[in-house]
Amino acid sequence: MTDRQQVDVLISGGGVAGLTAAAAFGAAGFRVLCVDPAPPVTDEAAEGADIRTTAFLQPSIPVLEAAGLWARLAPHAAPLQVMRIVDAGGREPVARIVRDFDAADVSDQPFGWNLPNWLLRREMVARLAELPNVEFRPGTATAGVTARDDAALVRLSDGGQVAARLLVAADGRQSAVRQALGIGVRTTRYGQKAVVFAVTHQVPHDNVSTEIHRSGGPFTLVPLPDRDGRPASAIVWMERGPEAERLAALPVPEFEAAITERSCGLFGPLTLASRRAVWPIIGQTADRLTAPHTALIAEAAHVVPPIGAQGLNMSLADLRALLDLATKAPEALGSAEMLAAYEKRRHLDVQVRARGIDLLNRASMLEPQPLRDLRAGVLGALYGIAPVRRALMRAGLGVR
Ligand SMILES: Cc1cc2nc3c(=O)[nH]c(=O)nc-3n(C[C@H](O)[C@H](O)[C@H](O)COP(=O)(O)OP(=O)(O)OC[C@H]3O[C@@H](n4cnc5c(N)ncnc54)[C@H](O)[C@@H]3O)c2cc1C
């Protein structure tokens, strides 16, 4: 009766989570529209490119396979076989405790695979172009939402209107959908920021991801494929906000000296191999994950500090739950029953992980020496009990 577009699934947000969701629902045969006000930047050197990397943990891979994405991504991925935790919280910045969590203890697969975010966007946009039932409309934002009995009615910034059986809010930590529906959030501000960049180094990483704790937050090196014939890693360095801003503005030689010291020299001198980007760090959970005909996923639903590669993997767990429910009962897509089941499946996991990462982050930020010594003691003790060690690895991975 009107020119209102009808779709099965409208995805608000074309970040990494939203693009994955579009590919996954599209590959499952649903009619999908994905909107985002910002066209994706798919070239590392371009202005605005997201130079962060994402470590996809094992349980995320079947979601990427189902979406037809993994075959495209795997050739660019660096495997993560070992998670190394280093405590450098003594008086001098040296590694005083080193503990390796080896994936071989719990699985015949690596923990995960690391990829640059700009490359994820490039491959995801290319995948969407292969799916005739998926429309990706960059340059268009979600402007308003009204819940009807049979659908979510969505107003777009280009003046269009869409009726969606299921509206998936993947529009980030300031989610327009979440705000339009009046869903509140609980936000934790740590006063921290992360400086994100890539380095090359002399000592090979041997597919080990290394998290070094001193104070201010973790300094994490995640393996990348070699660059210019040299071993390379992506680094996330979390520090108190003003210190992070100071570090990010240092001249390159001074910055390289600072990162080499903060890495305890474990990889030899570090050479900066990218721009530096600064990200504010918060924790945030939405009061609810659903509204009529609407599901919140990814950072629209939960934001966690980047520790243990949990953020996007929690998002793909959201997507896995939604897809599972949608494909088992396609006729019930977006129904109250489907959304209640989604809320039930995801609520506890989100709360537990958000709380666990909050505690780890607070422990990593500690300044007083006695508390840093206590932290080192707890790490050593937990690691020493093999069943606890394996249980921690499985919990981090999200497998039983
Ligand atoms: C420093 C750092 C390192 C990280 N490292 C890891 C890691 O190693 N592993 C991991 O699993 N996670 C990691 N994370 C977390 C991960 O990056 C996030 O979970 C992920 O980027 C969130 O993606 P998203 O798609 O929810 O949000 P975003 O990437 O913010 O995407 C939201 C999208 O919504 C769009 N949007 C905004 N408003 C509207 C609107 N009105 N209508 C439609 N669209 C809209 C935006 O333009 C944007 O494209 C890290 C996070 C940080 C900060």
mmCIF file of N, CA, C and O and ligand atoms in Angstrom, residues 12-18 35-38 52-55 117 121 141-142 170-173 176 194 196 236 279 298-299 306 309-313 315, ligand 1:
data_model
loop_
_atom_site.group_PDB
_atom_site.id
_atom_site.type_symbol
_atom_site.label_atom_id
_atom_site.label_comp_id
_atom_site.label_asym_id
_atom_site.label_seq_id
_atom_site.Cartn_x
_atom_site.Cartn_y
_atom_site.Cartn_z
ATOM 1 N N SER A 12 20.820 -2.697 11.820
ATOM 2 C CA SER A 12 21.214 -1.307 12.014
ATOM 3 C C SER A 12 22.668 -1.312 12.446
ATOM 4 O O SER A 12 22.988 -1.719 13.557
ATOM 5 N N GLY A 13 23.569 -0.896 11.547
ATOM 6 C CA GLY A 13 24.997 -0.874 11.882
ATOM 7 C C GLY A 13 25.789 -1.833 11.022
ATOM 8 O O GLY A 13 25.503 -3.022 11.010
ATOM 9 N N GLY A 14 26.761 -1.286 10.305
ATOM 10 C CA GLY A 14 27.618 -2.109 9.449
ATOM 11 C C GLY A 14 29.056 -2.083 9.946
ATOM 12 O O GLY A 14 29.990 -1.937 9.170
ATOM 13 N N GLY A 15 29.233 -2.233 11.271
ATOM 14 C CA GLY A 15 30.570 -2.489 11.807
ATOM 15 C C GLY A 15 30.867 -3.973 11.585
ATOM 16 O O GLY A 15 30.143 -4.663 10.851
ATOM 17 N N VAL A 16 31.920 -4.443 12.220
ATOM 18 C CA VAL A 16 32.292 -5.841 11.998
ATOM 19 C C VAL A 16 31.151 -6.778 12.419
ATOM 20 O O VAL A 16 30.834 -7.751 11.724
ATOM 21 N N ALA A 17 30.493 -6.466 13.526
ATOM 22 C CA ALA A 17 29.404 -7.338 13.993
ATOM 23 C C ALA A 17 28.211 -7.282 13.040
ATOM 24 O O ALA A 17 27.641 -8.321 12.674
ATOM 25 N N GLY A 18 27.833 -6.060 12.615
ATOM 26 C CA GLY A 18 26.666 -5.917 11.746
ATOM 27 C C GLY A 18 26.896 -6.552 10.386
ATOM 28 O O GLY A 18 26.003 -7.216 9.839
ATOM 29 N N VAL A 35 22.062 -1.166 7.178
ATOM 30 C CA VAL A 35 22.307 0.270 6.960
ATOM 31 C C VAL A 35 23.385 0.772 7.918
ATOM 32 O O VAL A 35 23.530 0.262 9.032
ATOM 33 N N ASP A 36 24.129 1.753 7.472
ATOM 34 C CA ASP A 36 25.168 2.375 8.312
ATOM 35 C C ASP A 36 25.442 3.764 7.758
ATOM 36 O O ASP A 36 25.587 3.915 6.542
ATOM 37 N N PRO A 37 25.514 4.778 8.623
ATOM 38 C CA PRO A 37 25.755 6.130 8.092
ATOM 39 C C PRO A 37 27.149 6.290 7.487
ATOM 40 O O PRO A 37 27.359 7.132 6.622
ATOM 41 N N ALA A 38 28.107 5.464 7.959
ATOM 42 C CA ALA A 38 29.497 5.651 7.513
ATOM 43 C C ALA A 38 29.890 4.561 6.532
ATOM 44 O O ALA A 38 29.835 3.383 6.878
ATOM 45 N N ARG A 52 42.658 -1.527 14.446
ATOM 46 C CA ARG A 52 42.618 -2.557 15.488
ATOM 47 C C ARG A 52 42.604 -3.931 14.820
ATOM 48 O O ARG A 52 42.312 -4.049 13.627
ATOM 49 N N THR A 53 42.903 -4.944 15.584
ATOM 50 C CA THR A 53 42.776 -6.293 15.054
ATOM 51 C C THR A 53 41.787 -7.046 15.927
ATOM 52 O O THR A 53 41.520 -6.654 17.063
ATOM 53 N N THR A 54 41.231 -8.114 15.385
ATOM 54 C CA THR A 54 40.311 -8.942 16.156
ATOM 55 C C THR A 54 40.813 -10.369 16.181
ATOM 56 O O THR A 54 41.113 -10.943 15.130
ATOM 57 N N ALA A 55 40.917 -10.902 17.370
ATOM 58 C CA ALA A 55 41.266 -12.316 17.510
ATOM 59 C C ALA A 55 39.957 -13.093 17.598
ATOM 60 O O ALA A 55 39.206 -12.937 18.561
ATOM 61 N N ASN A 117 41.026 -5.286 11.481
ATOM 62 C CA ASN A 117 39.610 -4.923 11.305
ATOM 63 C C ASN A 117 39.322 -4.333 9.923
ATOM 64 O O ASN A 117 38.262 -4.585 9.348
ATOM 65 N N ARG A 121 36.469 -5.736 7.214
ATOM 66 C CA ARG A 121 35.425 -4.962 6.522
ATOM 67 C C ARG A 121 35.508 -5.189 5.015
ATOM 68 O O ARG A 121 34.494 -5.366 4.340
ATOM 69 N N ALA A 141 21.411 6.052 7.895
ATOM 70 C CA ALA A 141 21.336 5.711 9.326
ATOM 71 C C ALA A 141 19.916 5.320 9.715
ATOM 72 O O ALA A 141 18.953 5.704 9.047
ATOM 73 N N THR A 142 19.801 4.603 10.797
ATOM 74 C CA THR A 142 18.501 4.382 11.431
ATOM 75 C C THR A 142 18.138 5.662 12.172
ATOM 76 O O THR A 142 18.934 6.157 12.977
ATOM 77 N N ALA A 170 22.965 -3.450 15.749
ATOM 78 C CA ALA A 170 24.416 -3.670 15.801
ATOM 79 C C ALA A 170 25.076 -2.328 15.568
ATOM 80 O O ALA A 170 26.084 -2.227 14.883
ATOM 81 N N ASP A 171 24.437 -1.271 16.131
ATOM 82 C CA ASP A 171 24.883 0.086 15.826
ATOM 83 C C ASP A 171 25.737 0.699 16.933
ATOM 84 O O ASP A 171 25.704 1.911 17.158
ATOM 85 N N GLY A 172 26.499 -0.166 17.618
ATOM 86 C CA GLY A 172 27.573 0.321 18.463
ATOM 87 C C GLY A 172 27.149 0.783 19.847
ATOM 88 O O GLY A 172 25.986 0.714 20.237
ATOM 89 N N ARG A 173 28.152 1.289 20.589
ATOM 90 C CA ARG A 173 27.936 1.590 22.014
ATOM 91 C C ARG A 173 26.930 2.708 22.240
ATOM 92 O O ARG A 173 26.325 2.782 23.298
ATOM 93 N N ALA A 176 21.594 3.800 18.258
ATOM 94 C CA ALA A 176 20.404 4.626 17.994
ATOM 95 C C ALA A 176 19.136 3.814 18.257
ATOM 96 O O ALA A 176 18.139 4.339 18.759
ATOM 97 N N ALA A 194 43.041 3.178 25.333
ATOM 98 C CA ALA A 194 43.952 2.206 24.728
ATOM 99 C C ALA A 194 44.655 2.859 23.554
ATOM 100 O O ALA A 194 44.012 3.508 22.722
ATOM 101 N N VAL A 196 46.500 1.958 20.216
ATOM 102 C CA VAL A 196 46.480 0.783 19.348
ATOM 103 C C VAL A 196 47.392 1.026 18.153
ATOM 104 O O VAL A 196 47.322 2.086 17.535
ATOM 105 N N VAL A 236 47.814 -3.514 21.827
ATOM 106 C CA VAL A 236 46.834 -2.690 22.531
ATOM 107 C C VAL A 236 47.469 -2.355 23.876
ATOM 108 O O VAL A 236 47.736 -3.255 24.675
ATOM 109 N N TRP A 279 41.647 4.715 21.761
ATOM 110 C CA TRP A 279 40.262 4.317 21.996
ATOM 111 C C TRP A 279 39.919 4.488 23.467
ATOM 112 O O TRP A 279 40.657 3.984 24.316
ATOM 113 N N ALA A 298 26.222 -7.270 20.048
ATOM 114 C CA ALA A 298 27.538 -6.619 20.010
ATOM 115 C C ALA A 298 27.565 -5.403 20.935
ATOM 116 O O ALA A 298 26.952 -5.418 21.988
ATOM 117 N N GLU A 299 28.277 -4.329 20.515
ATOM 118 C CA GLU A 299 28.477 -3.229 21.461
ATOM 119 C C GLU A 299 27.190 -2.462 21.757
ATOM 120 O O GLU A 299 27.142 -1.720 22.725
ATOM 121 N N PRO A 306 39.216 -4.376 26.166
ATOM 122 C CA PRO A 306 39.803 -5.396 25.285
ATOM 123 C C PRO A 306 40.816 -6.282 26.026
ATOM 124 O O PRO A 306 42.010 -6.065 25.964
ATOM 125 N N ALA A 309 40.470 -11.059 24.328
ATOM 126 C CA ALA A 309 39.788 -11.158 23.031
ATOM 127 C C ALA A 309 38.312 -11.517 23.178
ATOM 128 O O ALA A 309 37.779 -12.305 22.422
ATOM 129 N N GLN A 310 37.640 -10.874 24.157
ATOM 130 C CA GLN A 310 36.259 -11.280 24.411
ATOM 131 C C GLN A 310 35.229 -10.479 23.613
ATOM 132 O O GLN A 310 34.188 -11.004 23.241
ATOM 133 N N GLY A 311 35.513 -9.187 23.316
ATOM 134 C CA GLY A 311 34.474 -8.283 22.798
ATOM 135 C C GLY A 311 33.699 -8.801 21.611
ATOM 136 O O GLY A 311 32.501 -9.088 21.691
ATOM 137 N N LEU A 312 34.372 -8.952 20.494
ATOM 138 C CA LEU A 312 33.650 -9.358 19.290
ATOM 139 C C LEU A 312 33.218 -10.825 19.372
ATOM 140 O O LEU A 312 32.223 -11.224 18.766
ATOM 141 N N ASN A 313 33.954 -11.595 20.149
ATOM 142 C CA ASN A 313 33.560 -13.003 20.288
ATOM 143 C C ASN A 313 32.253 -13.135 21.060
ATOM 144 O O ASN A 313 31.435 -14.007 20.761
ATOM 145 N N SER A 315 30.024 -10.894 20.773
ATOM 146 C CA SER A 315 29.069 -10.433 19.752
ATOM 147 C C SER A 315 28.693 -11.573 18.815
ATOM 148 O O SER A 315 27.529 -11.722 18.425
HETATM 149 C C1 LIG B 1 41.218 -1.226 21.398
HETATM 150 C C2 LIG B 1 40.244 -2.345 21.178
HETATM 151 C C3 LIG B 1 40.703 -3.611 20.813
HETATM 152 C C4 LIG B 1 39.810 -4.685 20.642
HETATM 153 N N1 LIG B 1 40.284 -5.938 20.345
HETATM 154 C C5 LIG B 1 39.411 -6.985 20.241
HETATM 155 C C6 LIG B 1 39.843 -8.342 19.981
HETATM 156 O O1 LIG B 1 41.042 -8.619 19.821
HETATM 157 N N2 LIG B 1 38.925 -9.338 19.907
HETATM 158 C C7 LIG B 1 37.596 -9.079 20.066
HETATM 159 O O2 LIG B 1 36.792 -10.016 20.024
HETATM 160 N N3 LIG B 1 37.139 -7.815 20.288
HETATM 161 C C8 LIG B 1 38.020 -6.788 20.381
HETATM 162 N N4 LIG B 1 37.563 -5.524 20.632
HETATM 163 C C9 LIG B 1 36.140 -5.291 20.655
HETATM 164 C C10 LIG B 1 35.647 -5.164 19.223
HETATM 165 O O3 LIG B 1 36.430 -4.257 18.490
HETATM 166 C C11 LIG B 1 34.238 -4.693 19.264
HETATM 167 O O4 LIG B 1 33.486 -5.659 19.932
HETATM 168 C C12 LIG B 1 33.707 -4.541 17.877
HETATM 169 O O5 LIG B 1 34.435 -3.643 17.115
HETATM 170 C C13 LIG B 1 32.321 -4.030 18.057
HETATM 171 O O6 LIG B 1 31.808 -3.984 16.912
HETATM 172 P P1 LIG B 1 30.369 -3.393 16.697
HETATM 173 O O7 LIG B 1 30.097 -3.803 15.304
HETATM 174 O O8 LIG B 1 29.417 -3.727 17.770
HETATM 175 O O9 LIG B 1 30.536 -1.804 16.886
HETATM 176 P P2 LIG B 1 31.143 -0.742 15.906
HETATM 177 O O10 LIG B 1 32.382 -1.241 15.268
HETATM 178 O O11 LIG B 1 31.207 0.531 16.699
HETATM 179 O O12 LIG B 1 30.050 -0.626 14.769
HETATM 180 C C14 LIG B 1 28.844 0.055 14.948
HETATM 181 C C15 LIG B 1 28.417 0.598 13.601
HETATM 182 O O13 LIG B 1 27.146 1.190 13.764
HETATM 183 C C16 LIG B 1 27.104 2.322 12.942
HETATM 184 N N5 LIG B 1 26.039 3.235 13.387
HETATM 185 C C17 LIG B 1 26.118 4.248 14.302
HETATM 186 N N6 LIG B 1 24.945 4.869 14.384
HETATM 187 C C18 LIG B 1 24.093 4.259 13.524
HETATM 188 C C19 LIG B 1 22.737 4.472 13.155
HETATM 189 N N7 LIG B 1 22.000 5.470 13.676
HETATM 190 N N8 LIG B 1 22.181 3.647 12.238
HETATM 191 C C20 LIG B 1 22.906 2.640 11.670
HETATM 192 N N9 LIG B 1 24.199 2.412 11.983
HETATM 193 C C21 LIG B 1 24.781 3.214 12.898
HETATM 194 C C22 LIG B 1 28.508 2.919 13.034
HETATM 195 O O14 LIG B 1 28.781 3.759 11.920
HETATM 196 C C23 LIG B 1 29.363 1.664 13.050
HETATM 197 O O15 LIG B 1 29.792 1.303 11.754
HETATM 198 C C24 LIG B 1 38.426 -4.455 20.819
HETATM 199 C C25 LIG B 1 37.965 -3.162 21.175
HETATM 200 C C26 LIG B 1 38.862 -2.134 21.360
HETATM 201 C C27 LIG B 1 38.340 -0.758 21.777
#
